[in-house]
Every structure is written in C-alpha cells, then in structure tokens.
Tab-separated table of C-alpha atoms in Angstrom:
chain	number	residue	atom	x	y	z
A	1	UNK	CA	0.000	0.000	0.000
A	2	UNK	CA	1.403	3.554	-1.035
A	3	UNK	CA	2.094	6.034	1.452
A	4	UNK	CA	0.604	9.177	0.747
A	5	UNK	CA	1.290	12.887	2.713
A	6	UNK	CA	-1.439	15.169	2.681
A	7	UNK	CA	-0.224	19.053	3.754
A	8	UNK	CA	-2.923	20.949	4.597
A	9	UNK	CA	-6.329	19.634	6.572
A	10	UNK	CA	-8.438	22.465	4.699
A	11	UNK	CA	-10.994	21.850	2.713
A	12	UNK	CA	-9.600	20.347	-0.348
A	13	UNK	CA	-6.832	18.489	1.625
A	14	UNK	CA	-9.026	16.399	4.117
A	15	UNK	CA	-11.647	15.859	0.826
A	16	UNK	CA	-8.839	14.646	-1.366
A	17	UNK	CA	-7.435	12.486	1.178
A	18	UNK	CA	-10.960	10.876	1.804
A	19	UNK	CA	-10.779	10.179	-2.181
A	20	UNK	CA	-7.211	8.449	-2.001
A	21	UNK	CA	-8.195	5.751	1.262
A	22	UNK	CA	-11.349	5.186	-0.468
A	23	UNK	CA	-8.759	3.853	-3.304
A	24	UNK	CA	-6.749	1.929	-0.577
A	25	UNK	CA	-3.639	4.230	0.136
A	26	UNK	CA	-2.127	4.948	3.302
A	27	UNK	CA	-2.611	8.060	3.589
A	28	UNK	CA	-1.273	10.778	6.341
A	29	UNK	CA	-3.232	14.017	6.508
A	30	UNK	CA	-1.312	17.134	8.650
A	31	UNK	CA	-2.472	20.478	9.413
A	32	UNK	CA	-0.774	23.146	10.957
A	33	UNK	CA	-3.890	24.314	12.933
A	34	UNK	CA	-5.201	22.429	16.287
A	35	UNK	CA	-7.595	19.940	15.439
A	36	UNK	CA	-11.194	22.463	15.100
A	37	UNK	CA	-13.543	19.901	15.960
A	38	UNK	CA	-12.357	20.638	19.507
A	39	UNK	CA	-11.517	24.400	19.099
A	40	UNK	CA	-13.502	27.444	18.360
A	41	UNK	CA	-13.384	28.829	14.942
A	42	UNK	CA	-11.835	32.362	14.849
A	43	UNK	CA	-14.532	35.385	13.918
A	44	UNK	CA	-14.092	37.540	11.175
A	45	UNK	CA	-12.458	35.607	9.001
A	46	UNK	CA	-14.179	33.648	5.799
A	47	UNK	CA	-17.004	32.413	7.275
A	48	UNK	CA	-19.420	31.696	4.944
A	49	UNK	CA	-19.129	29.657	1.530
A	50	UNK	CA	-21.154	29.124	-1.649
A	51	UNK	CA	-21.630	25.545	-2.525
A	52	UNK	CA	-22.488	24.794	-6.010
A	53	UNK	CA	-22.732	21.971	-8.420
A	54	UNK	CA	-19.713	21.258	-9.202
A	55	UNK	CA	-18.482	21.348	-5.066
A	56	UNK	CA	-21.921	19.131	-4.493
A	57	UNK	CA	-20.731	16.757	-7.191
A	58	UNK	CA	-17.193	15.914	-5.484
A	59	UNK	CA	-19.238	15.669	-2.026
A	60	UNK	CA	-21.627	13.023	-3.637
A	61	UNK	CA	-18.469	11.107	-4.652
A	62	UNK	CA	-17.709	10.522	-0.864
A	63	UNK	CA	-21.202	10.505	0.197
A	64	UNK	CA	-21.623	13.291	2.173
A	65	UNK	CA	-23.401	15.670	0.035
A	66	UNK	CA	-27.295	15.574	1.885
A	67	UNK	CA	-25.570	15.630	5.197
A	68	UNK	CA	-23.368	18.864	3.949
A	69	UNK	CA	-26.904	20.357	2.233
A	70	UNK	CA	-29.037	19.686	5.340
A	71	UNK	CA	-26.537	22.552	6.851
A	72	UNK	CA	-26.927	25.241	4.371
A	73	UNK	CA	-29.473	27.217	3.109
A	74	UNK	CA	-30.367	27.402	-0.302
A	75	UNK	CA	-29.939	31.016	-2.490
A	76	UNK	CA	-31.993	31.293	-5.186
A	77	UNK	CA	-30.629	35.001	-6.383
A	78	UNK	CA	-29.246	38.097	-5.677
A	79	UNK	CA	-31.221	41.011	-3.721
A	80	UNK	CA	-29.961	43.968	-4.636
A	81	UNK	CA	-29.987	47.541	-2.507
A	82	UNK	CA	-29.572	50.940	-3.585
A	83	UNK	CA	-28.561	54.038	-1.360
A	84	UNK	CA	-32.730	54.522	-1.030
A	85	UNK	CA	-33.472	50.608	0.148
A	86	UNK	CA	-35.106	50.227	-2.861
A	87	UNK	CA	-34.860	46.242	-4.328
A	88	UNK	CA	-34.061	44.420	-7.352
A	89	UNK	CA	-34.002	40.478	-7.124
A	90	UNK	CA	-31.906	38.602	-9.893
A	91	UNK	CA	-32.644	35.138	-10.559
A	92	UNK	CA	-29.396	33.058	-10.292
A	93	UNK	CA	-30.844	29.946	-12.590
A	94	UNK	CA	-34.528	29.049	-13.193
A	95	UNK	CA	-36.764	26.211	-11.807
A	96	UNK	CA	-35.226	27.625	-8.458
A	97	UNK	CA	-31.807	26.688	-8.764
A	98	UNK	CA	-29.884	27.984	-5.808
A	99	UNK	CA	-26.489	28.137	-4.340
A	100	UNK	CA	-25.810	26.792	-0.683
A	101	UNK	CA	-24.649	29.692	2.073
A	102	UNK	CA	-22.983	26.733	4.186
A	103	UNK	CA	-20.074	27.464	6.994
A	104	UNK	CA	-16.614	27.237	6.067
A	105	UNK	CA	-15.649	25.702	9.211
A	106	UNK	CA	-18.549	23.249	9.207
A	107	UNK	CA	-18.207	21.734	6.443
A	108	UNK	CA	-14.000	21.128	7.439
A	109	UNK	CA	-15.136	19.725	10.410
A	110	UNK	CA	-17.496	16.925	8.318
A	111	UNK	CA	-14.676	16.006	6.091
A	112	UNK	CA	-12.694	15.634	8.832
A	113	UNK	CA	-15.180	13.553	10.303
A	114	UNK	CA	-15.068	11.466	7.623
A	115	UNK	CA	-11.523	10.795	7.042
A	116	UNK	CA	-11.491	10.147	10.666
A	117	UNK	CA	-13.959	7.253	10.302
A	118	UNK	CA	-11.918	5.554	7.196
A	119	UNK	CA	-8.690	3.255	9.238
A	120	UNK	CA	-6.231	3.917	6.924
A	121	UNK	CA	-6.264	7.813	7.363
A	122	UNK	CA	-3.811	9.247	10.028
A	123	UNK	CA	-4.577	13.104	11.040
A	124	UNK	CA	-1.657	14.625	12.809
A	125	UNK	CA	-2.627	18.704	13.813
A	126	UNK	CA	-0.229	21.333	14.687
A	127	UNK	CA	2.091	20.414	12.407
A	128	UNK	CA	3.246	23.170	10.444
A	129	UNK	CA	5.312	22.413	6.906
A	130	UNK	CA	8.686	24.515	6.972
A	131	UNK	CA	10.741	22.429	4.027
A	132	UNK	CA	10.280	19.235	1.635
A	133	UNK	CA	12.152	17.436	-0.427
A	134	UNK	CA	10.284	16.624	-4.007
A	135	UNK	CA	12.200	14.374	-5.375
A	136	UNK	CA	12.179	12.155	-2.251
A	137	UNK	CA	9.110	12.878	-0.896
A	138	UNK	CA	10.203	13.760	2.632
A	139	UNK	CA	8.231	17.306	4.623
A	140	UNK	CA	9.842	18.449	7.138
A	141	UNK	CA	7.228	19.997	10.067
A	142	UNK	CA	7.610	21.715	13.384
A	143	UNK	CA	5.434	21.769	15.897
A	144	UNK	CA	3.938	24.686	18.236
A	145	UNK	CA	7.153	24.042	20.818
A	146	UNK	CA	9.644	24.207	17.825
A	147	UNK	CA	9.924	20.339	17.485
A	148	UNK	CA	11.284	18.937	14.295
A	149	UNK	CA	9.942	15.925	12.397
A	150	UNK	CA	10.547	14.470	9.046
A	151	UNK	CA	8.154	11.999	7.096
A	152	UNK	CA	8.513	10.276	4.274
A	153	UNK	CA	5.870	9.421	1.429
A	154	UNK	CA	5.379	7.575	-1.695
A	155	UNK	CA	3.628	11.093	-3.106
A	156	UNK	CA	2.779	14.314	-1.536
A	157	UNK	CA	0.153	16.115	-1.981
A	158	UNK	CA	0.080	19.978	-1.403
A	159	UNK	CA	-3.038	20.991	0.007
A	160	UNK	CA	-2.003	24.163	2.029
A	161	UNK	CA	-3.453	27.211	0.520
A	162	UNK	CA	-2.452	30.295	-1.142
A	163	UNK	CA	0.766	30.490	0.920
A	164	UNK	CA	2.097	26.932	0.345
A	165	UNK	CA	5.087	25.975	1.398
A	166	UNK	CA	4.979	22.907	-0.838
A	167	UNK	CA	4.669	25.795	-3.805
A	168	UNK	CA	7.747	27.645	-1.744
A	169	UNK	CA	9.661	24.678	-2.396
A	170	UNK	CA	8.636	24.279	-6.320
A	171	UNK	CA	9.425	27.640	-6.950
A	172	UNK	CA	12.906	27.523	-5.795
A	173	UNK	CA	13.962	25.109	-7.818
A	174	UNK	CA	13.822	26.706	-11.535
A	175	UNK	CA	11.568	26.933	-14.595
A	176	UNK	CA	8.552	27.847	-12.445
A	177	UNK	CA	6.244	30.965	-13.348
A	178	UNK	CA	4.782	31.944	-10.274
A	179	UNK	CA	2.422	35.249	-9.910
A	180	UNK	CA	0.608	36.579	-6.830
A	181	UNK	CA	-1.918	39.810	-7.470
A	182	UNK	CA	-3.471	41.522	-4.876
A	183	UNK	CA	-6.764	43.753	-5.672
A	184	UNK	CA	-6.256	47.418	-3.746
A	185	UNK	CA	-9.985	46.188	-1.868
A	186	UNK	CA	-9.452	43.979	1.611
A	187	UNK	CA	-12.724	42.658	3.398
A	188	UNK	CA	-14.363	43.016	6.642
A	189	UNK	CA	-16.974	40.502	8.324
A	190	UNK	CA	-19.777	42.038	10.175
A	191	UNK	CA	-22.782	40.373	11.753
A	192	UNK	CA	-26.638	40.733	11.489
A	193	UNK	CA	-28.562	38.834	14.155
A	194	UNK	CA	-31.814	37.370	14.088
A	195	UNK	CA	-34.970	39.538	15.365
A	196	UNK	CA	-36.524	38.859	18.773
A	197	UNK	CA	-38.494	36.097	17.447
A	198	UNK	CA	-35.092	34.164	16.322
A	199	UNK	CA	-36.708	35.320	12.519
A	200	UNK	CA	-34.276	36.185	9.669
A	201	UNK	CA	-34.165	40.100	9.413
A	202	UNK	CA	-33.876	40.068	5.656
A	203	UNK	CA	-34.258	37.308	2.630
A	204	UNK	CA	-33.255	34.182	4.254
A	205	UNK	CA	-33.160	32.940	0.500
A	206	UNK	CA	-31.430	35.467	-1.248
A	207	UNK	CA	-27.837	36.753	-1.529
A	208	UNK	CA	-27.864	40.156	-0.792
A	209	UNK	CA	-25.557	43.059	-2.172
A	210	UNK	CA	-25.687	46.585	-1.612
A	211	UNK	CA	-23.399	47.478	-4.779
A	212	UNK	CA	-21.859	50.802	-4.396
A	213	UNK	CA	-19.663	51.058	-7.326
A	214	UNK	CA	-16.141	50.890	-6.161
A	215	UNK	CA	-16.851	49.024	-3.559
A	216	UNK	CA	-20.253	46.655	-1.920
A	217	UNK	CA	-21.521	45.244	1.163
A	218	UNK	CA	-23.332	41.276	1.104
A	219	UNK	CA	-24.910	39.330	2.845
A	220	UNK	CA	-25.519	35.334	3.569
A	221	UNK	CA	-27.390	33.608	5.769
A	222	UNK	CA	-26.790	31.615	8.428
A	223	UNK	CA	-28.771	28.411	9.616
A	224	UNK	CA	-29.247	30.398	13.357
A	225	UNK	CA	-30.846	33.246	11.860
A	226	UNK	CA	-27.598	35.645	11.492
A	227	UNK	CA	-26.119	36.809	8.317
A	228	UNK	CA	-22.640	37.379	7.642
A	229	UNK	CA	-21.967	40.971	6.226
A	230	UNK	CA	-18.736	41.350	3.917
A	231	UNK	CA	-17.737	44.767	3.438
A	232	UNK	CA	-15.262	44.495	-0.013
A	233	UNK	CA	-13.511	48.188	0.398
A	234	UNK	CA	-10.666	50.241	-0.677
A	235	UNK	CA	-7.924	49.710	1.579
A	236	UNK	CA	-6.091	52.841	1.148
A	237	UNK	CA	-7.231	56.571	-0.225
A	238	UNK	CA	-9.899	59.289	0.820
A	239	UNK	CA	-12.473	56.837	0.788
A	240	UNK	CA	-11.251	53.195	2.335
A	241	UNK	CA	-10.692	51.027	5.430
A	242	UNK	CA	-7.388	53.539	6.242
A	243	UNK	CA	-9.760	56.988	6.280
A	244	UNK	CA	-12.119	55.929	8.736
A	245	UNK	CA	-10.206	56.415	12.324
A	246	UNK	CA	-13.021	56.936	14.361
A	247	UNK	CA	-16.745	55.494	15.550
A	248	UNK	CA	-17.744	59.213	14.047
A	249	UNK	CA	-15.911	58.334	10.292
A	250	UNK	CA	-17.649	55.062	10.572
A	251	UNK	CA	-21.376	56.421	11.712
A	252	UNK	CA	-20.912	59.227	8.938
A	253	UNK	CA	-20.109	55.905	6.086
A	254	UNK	CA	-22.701	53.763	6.937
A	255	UNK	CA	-25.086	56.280	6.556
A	256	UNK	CA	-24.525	57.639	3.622
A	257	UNK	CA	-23.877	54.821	1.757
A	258	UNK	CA	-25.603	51.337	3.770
A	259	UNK	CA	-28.126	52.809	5.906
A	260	UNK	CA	-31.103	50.567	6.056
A	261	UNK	CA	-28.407	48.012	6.623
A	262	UNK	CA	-27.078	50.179	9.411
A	263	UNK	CA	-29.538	49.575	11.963
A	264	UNK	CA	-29.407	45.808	11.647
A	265	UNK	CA	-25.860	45.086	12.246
A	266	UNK	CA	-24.734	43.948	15.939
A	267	UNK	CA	-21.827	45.350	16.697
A	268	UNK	CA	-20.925	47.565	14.477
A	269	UNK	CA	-18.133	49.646	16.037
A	270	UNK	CA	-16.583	46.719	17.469
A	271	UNK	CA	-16.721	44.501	14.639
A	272	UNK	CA	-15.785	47.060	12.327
A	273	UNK	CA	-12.593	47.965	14.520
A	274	UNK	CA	-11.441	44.775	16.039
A	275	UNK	CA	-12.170	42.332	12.993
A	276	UNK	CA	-9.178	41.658	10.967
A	277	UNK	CA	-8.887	43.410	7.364
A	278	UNK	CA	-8.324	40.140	4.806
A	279	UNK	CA	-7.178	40.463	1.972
A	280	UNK	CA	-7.584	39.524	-2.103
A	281	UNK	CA	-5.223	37.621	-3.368
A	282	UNK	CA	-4.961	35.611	-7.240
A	283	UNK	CA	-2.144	33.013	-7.020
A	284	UNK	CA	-1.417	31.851	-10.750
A	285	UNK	CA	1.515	29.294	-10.889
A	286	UNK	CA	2.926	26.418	-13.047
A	287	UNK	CA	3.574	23.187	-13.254
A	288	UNK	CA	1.595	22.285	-10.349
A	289	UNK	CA	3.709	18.618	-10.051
A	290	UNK	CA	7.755	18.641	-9.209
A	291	UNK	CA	9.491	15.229	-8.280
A	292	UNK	CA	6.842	13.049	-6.044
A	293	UNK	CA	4.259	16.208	-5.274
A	294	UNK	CA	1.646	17.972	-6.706
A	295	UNK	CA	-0.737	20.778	-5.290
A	296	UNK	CA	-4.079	20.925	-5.318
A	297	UNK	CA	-6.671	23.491	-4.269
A	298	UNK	CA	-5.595	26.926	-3.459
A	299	UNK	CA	-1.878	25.964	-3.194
A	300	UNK	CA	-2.231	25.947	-7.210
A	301	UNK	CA	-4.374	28.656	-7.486
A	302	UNK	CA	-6.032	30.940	-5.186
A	303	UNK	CA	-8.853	32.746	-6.301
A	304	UNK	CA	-10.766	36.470	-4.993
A	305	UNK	CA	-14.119	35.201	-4.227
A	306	UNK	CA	-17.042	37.023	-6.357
A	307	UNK	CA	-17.788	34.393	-8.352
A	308	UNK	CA	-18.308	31.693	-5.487
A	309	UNK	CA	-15.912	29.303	-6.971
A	310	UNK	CA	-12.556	29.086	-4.665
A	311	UNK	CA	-14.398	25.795	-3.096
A	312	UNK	CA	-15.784	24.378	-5.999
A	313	UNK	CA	-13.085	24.586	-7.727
A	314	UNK	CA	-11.118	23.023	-5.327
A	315	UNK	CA	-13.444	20.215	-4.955
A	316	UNK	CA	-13.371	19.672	-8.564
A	317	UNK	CA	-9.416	19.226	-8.513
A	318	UNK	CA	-9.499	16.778	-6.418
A	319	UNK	CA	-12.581	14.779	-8.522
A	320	UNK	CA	-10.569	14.931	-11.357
A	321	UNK	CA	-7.272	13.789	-9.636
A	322	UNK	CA	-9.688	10.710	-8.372
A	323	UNK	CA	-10.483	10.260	-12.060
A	324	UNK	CA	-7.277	9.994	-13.241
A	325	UNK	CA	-6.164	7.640	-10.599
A	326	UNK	CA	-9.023	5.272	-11.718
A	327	UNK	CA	-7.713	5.993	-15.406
A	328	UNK	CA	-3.515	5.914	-15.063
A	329	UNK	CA	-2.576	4.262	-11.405
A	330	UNK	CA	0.234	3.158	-10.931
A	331	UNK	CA	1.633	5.236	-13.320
A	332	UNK	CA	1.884	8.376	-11.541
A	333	UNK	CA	3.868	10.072	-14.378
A	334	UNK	CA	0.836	10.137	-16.558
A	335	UNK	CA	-1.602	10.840	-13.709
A	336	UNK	CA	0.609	14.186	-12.481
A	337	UNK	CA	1.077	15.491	-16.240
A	338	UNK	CA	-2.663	14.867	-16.946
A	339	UNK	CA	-3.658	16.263	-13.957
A	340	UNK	CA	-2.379	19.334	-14.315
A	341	UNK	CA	-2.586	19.560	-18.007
A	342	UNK	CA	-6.590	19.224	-17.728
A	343	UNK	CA	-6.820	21.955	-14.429
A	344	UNK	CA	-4.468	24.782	-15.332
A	345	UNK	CA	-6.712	25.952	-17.641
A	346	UNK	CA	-9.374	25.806	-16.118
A	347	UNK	CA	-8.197	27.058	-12.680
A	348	UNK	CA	-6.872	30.496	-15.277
A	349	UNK	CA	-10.612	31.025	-16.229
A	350	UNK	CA	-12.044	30.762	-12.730
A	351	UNK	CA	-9.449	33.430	-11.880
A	352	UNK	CA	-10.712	35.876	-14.573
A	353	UNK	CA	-13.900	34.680	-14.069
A	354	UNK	CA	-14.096	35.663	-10.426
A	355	UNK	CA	-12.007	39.224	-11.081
A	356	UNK	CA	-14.831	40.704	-13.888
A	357	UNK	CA	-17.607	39.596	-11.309
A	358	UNK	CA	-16.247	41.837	-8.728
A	359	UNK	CA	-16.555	44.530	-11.004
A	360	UNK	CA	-19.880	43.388	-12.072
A	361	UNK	CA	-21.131	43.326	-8.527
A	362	UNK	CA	-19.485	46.279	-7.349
A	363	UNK	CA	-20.371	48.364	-10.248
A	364	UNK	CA	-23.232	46.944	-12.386
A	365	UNK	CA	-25.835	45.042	-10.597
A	366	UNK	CA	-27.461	48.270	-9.597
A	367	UNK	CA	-27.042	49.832	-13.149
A	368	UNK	CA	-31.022	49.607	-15.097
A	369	UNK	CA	-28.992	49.049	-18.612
A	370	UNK	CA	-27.204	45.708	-16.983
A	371	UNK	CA	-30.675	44.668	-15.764
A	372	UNK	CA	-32.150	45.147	-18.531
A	373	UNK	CA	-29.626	42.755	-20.199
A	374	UNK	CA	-29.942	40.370	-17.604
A	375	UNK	CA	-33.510	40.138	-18.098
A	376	UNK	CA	-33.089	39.387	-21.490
A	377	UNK	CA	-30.526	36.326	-21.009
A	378	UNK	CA	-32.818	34.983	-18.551
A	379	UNK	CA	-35.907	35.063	-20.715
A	380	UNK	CA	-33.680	33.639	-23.438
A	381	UNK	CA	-32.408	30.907	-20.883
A	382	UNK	CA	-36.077	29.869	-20.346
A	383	UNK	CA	-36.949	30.338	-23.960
A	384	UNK	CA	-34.403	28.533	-25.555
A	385	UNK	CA	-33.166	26.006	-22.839
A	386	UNK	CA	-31.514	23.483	-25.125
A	387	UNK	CA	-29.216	26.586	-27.188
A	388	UNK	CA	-28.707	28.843	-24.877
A	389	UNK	CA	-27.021	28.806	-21.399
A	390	UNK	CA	-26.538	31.566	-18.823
A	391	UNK	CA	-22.614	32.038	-18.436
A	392	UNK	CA	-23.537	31.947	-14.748
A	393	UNK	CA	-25.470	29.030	-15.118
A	394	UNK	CA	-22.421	27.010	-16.988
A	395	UNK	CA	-20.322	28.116	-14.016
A	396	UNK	CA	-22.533	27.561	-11.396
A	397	UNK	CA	-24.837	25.030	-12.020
A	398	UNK	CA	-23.229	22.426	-14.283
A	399	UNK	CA	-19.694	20.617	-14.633
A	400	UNK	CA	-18.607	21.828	-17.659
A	401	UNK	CA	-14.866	22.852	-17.921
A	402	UNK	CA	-14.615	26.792	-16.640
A	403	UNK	CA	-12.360	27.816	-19.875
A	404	UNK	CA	-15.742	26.565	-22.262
A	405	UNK	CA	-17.600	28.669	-19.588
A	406	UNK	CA	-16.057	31.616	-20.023
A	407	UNK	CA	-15.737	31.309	-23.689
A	408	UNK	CA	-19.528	31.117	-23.925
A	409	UNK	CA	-20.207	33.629	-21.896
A	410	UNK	CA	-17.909	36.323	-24.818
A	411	UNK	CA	-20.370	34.890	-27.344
A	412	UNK	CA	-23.247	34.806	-25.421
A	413	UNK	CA	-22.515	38.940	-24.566
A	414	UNK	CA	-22.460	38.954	-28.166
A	415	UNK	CA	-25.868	37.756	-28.702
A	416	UNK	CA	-27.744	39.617	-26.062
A	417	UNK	CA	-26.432	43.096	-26.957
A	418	UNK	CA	-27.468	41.731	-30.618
A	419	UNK	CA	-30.553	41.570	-29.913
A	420	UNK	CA	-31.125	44.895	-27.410
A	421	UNK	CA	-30.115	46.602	-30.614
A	422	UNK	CA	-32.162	45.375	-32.736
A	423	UNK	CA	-34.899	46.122	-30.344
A	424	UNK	CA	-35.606	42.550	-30.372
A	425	UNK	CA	-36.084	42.464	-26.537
A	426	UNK	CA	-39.942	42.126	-26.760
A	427	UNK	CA	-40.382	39.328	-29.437
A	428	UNK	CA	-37.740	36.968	-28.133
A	429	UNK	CA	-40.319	34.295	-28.161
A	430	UNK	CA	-40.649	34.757	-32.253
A	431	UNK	CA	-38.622	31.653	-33.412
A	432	UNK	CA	-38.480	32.782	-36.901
A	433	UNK	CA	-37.323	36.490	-35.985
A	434	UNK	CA	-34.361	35.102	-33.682
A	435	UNK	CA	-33.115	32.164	-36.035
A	436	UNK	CA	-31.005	34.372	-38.138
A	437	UNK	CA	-29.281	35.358	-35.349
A	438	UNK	CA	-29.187	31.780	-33.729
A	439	UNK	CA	-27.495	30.320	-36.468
A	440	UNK	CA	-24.410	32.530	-36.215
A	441	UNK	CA	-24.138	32.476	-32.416
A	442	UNK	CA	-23.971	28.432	-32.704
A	443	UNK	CA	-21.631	28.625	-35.117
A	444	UNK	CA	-18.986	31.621	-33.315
C-alpha cells in the first residue's frame, strides 16, 4: 500500500485524502492548525461559503453531500440595494436553482469527520510544513514548541493554501512561473442577528448586495438566523478602510452609503474595529507537479471570491485527480502530467472569471442598462433552454470545464447586446425572428 502525505487539513486536503483511502492508500493528513472539531473557529475571518454543483458533485463522490446540504441554506438570487433601500431580485438559474450559504468551518469539520472514520487515514494537527524534499518525498514539520519531524511518502500532496510551502519549495527550484496579485480592496466581516423572534431580518433565500460602485456590502445567511456581512472596500485613499479612524468616520459611512443596513448590524463599532482586514489575493503558478508532489486546491491557485468558486473549484481538482487515478494508477507520471494539463486551464478562467464579477457586482448590478440585459438572457435561458445557457449558469450550475464557460459567456454577450439593438427584446419568443441570429451564435 502507497504512502501518501497530505499538507494541509483544509478543505480540499481532508476531501482529497478521503478520495485516495477510499482507493486503498495509506494516507497521512497534517495540518498546521489544532484539530477544530475541539476548538472554536476564529470570527471575522471567511465564514461563509457558496456551494455549487460542481463542489456538491465531489461531495456526492464521498457521500456526504445531503448531510453537507441539510446545513446550508439554499440562495436562489441576488437582492440587490440601492442608497434609497429600494430592491431588485436577480434570478441566479430558473426552476429555483440555488447556491448553498454553508459554513466554512462546518463543512471542514465533516470532512474531517469522515476521514477520521476511514482506518487507513492518520490526522496529525499542529504540524506546520517549513521544508520538503520533491524528489524524495520527505516534509519536514515543526510543531507549536519548535519540534522537528521528518516523514517520508510515496507522493505528496500539497493541500495548504495560497501560501504553500509545498509551492515555496517548487518555486525555488527553476523553470517555475509563479504570480501573486493583490486587488487594492481587503474585506471586513460584520454580523446581522436574528430579530426577537429568532426570525431572519432580511431574505433568508437570497444573496444580498448593496453594490456601491467601487466598492459593496453582502450578505448570507446563516442556519441560526444571522447573516454574515462582507464589506469588499478600498484599503487605502480618501475613501477606504485607512480613512475611517473613528466610531464618528464610521457612523458618517454607513449612513450615507448602507443605511437601512445600518440599523441591523450587531456590533458595528466593534466589529468594524477589532475584525481583521483580509485580503484579495490571485495566485497563478505552473507546473503544479515537481518530483513526487503535486498541489491541489488553493496551493495551485487561489482565487478572490465574487464568483463563489474558490471551493468548488477546489473540490473539482481533487474529482478529477480521483479520475485519473481510476484511469492511469500506478503510473503516476501520466496521472501528475494529466492532472495538471486538464486543471491549469481551467483554474486560469475561474481566476478571470471571479475578477470581472467583482466589477460586475461592485459596479453593475445596480445599473437599469445591466438589468435590462440580464432580463433578457434569462428570458432567453427559459426560452431557448436546449441553445442557450446563462454564463452563470455554466459556471454555477453544471460541470462543464470553466475555460468553455467563459468562452460562452464572450459569445453569449455577443448575442444579447445583438438583440437589445435590434430592439428585439420584446419578441424573443418569435422563433423565426431570432433564427437568423441563432445560427451565427452556434456557429462563433
């Protein structure tokens, strides 16, 4: 039986290591943090996560996806606020396809659950990677009292974020292209609790988004009645996290810009103050495989999160590393270079994906010309079902590789704005008027 080293018990590392003792290795799972099933998770920081298809799919694989589901709530679209509190609601799909607002640190605790329950899984916690060697397989950790330990593996797998030290490793060695780009916006959690009555104080089914052009507030919600708030702001200049010094500069914000949200947020001084600032990071790198390890998840390729994919995606590296086992194994050779061949692409359109939804969010939900649009490529998603696809909906609710997502989603711009010009927008259900224009979309 192979040894395999799992760094990293985050999301994709404890779900990729359920996938590889399913398949008989003997595999060894370490995370730098304490073990959280028996620690509270830290405030403030990433809470809340948007499980789609693609992240449901790789949780059906390992059969946890109804107990994962039972713990979120479903969002069927995006609620939109302007300065007044006036609303707009956006369909995300139709026949009430929704996204899942389920906890970060829940759902880490279930896989780790699970991995816990399979007998050829060892989980080893506070154990912190500081060096490896790739062509031997052998990570070197230290532990909270500055202990040093070496193990050796068959393969490693590097599962340990946008900061890897696995990565670290790859990129010192050569012939490695490597980028890390920060937006100039951070993030700040805030909370809004339930009403007296333990009742939801807004649209327990919708995501919410006060869009404010260079910058936006949204909400999910949370299964005990909360939401989490994430402020996505400037961090430096006249307006941005560094100009507001006081309770006063914060009061003076809020309402001008958020305030029917205002009122409903616990906390807000506090939260605002003592909360840490995160911040936006795209990792880009490549190959993703050196010597006996690959990465995996964000390791390979952190994304900013405004399209709701960072998870997913991850999930969906580690189905298609399962795959390829079932296709290639024992000849890891083939499995690494496919691997990483088949996600590199893919993992460059989620990026871009996810960067021209912040501006669409932050900028354009709230504009009447982009809903306008919108409500004609949802009326044309519902018209035409079996030629034309939302981009959103490719991404979101489907499997399809991202790079054909975002591909369609350049011709299908193409269409829609054909149409508005043509003033077509009122006789999209006239076959024979739309067929001209039909035939060249399906064949750009």
């Amino acid at each position: 039986m192979e040894r395999i080293a799992i760094v990293g018990g985050g999301l994709a590392g404890s779900l990729v290591s359920v996938f590889l003792a399913k398949r008989g290795f003997d595999v060894h799972l370490f995370e730098k943090r304490p073990d959280m099933r028996n620690n509270k998770i830290s405030a403030g920081k990433s809470i809340n996560l948007a499980l789609s298809e693609r992240g449901i799919n790789a949780l059906k694989k390992v059969g946890i996806d109804q107990k994962v589901l039972a713990t979120g709530i479903p969002m069927t679209g995006r609620m939109m606020h302007n300065v007044s509190g006036e609303l707009a609601y956006q369909p995300y799909g139709k026949d009430n396809q929704a996204i899942y607002s389920v906890s970060r640190g829940l759902l880490n605790i279930k896989l780790l659950e699970l991995a816990d329950e399979l007998p050829n899984i060892q989980l080893y916690f506070n154990s912190n990677c500081v060096d490896a060697n790739l062509q031997d397989g052998i990570v070197y950790f230290e532990d909270p009292d500055g202990n040093h330990t070496e193990f050796k593996a068959d393969r490693v797998i590097g599962s340990d974020g946008a900061f890897s030290a696995i990565r670290y490793e790859m990129q010192t060695k050569g012939r490695f292209d490597y980028s890390q780009t920060y937006l100039h916006h951070g993030y700040k959690e805030l909370c809004v609790l339930p009403n007296d009555n333990g009742e939801f104080k807004l649209d327990k089914n919708c995501l919410h988004i006060w869009p404010r052009e260079s910058f936006m507030l949204i909400a999910l919600p949370n299964l005990d009645g909360t939401f989490t708030c994430t402020l996505f702001f400037q961090l430096d200049g006249p307006l941005s996290f560094n100009s507001i010094k006081s309770t006063e500069d914060l009061d003076s914000f809020f309402d001008t810009y958020f305030p029917d949200v205002k009122p409903l947020i616990h906390n807000l001084h506090d939260d605002f103050f003592n909360n840490p600032t995160g911040q936006l990071c795209t990792v880009r790198c490549f190959p993703w495989t050196n010597g006996k390890m690959a990465l995996i998840g964000d390791a390979a390729h952190a994304v900013v999160p405004f399209y709701g994919q960072g998870m997913n995606c991850s999930f969906e590296d580690c189905v298609v590393f399962d795959e390829l086992l079932e296709k290639h194994y024992p000849d890891w050779n083939q499995i690494f270079s496919d691997y990483q061949t088949i996600r590199k692409p893919n993992a460059d359109a989620i990026a871009n994906l996810a960067l021209q939804n912040f501006i669409e969010m932050r900028d354009r939900v709230g504009d009447k010309n982009f809903l306008h649009y919108k409500h004609v490529e949802h009326d044309l998603c519902s018209l035409y079902p079996e030629i034309f696809k939302s981009q959103y909906e490719l991404v979101t609710f489907s499997n399809v590789p991202y790079k054909y997502a975002l591909e369609q989603g350049e011709r299908n711009t193409a269409l829609v704005n054909k149409i508005i010009s043509l003033g077509l927008e009122n006789k999209l259900s006239d076959r024979t008027l739309l067929n001209p224009l039909f035939e060249t979309f399906l064949k750009s």
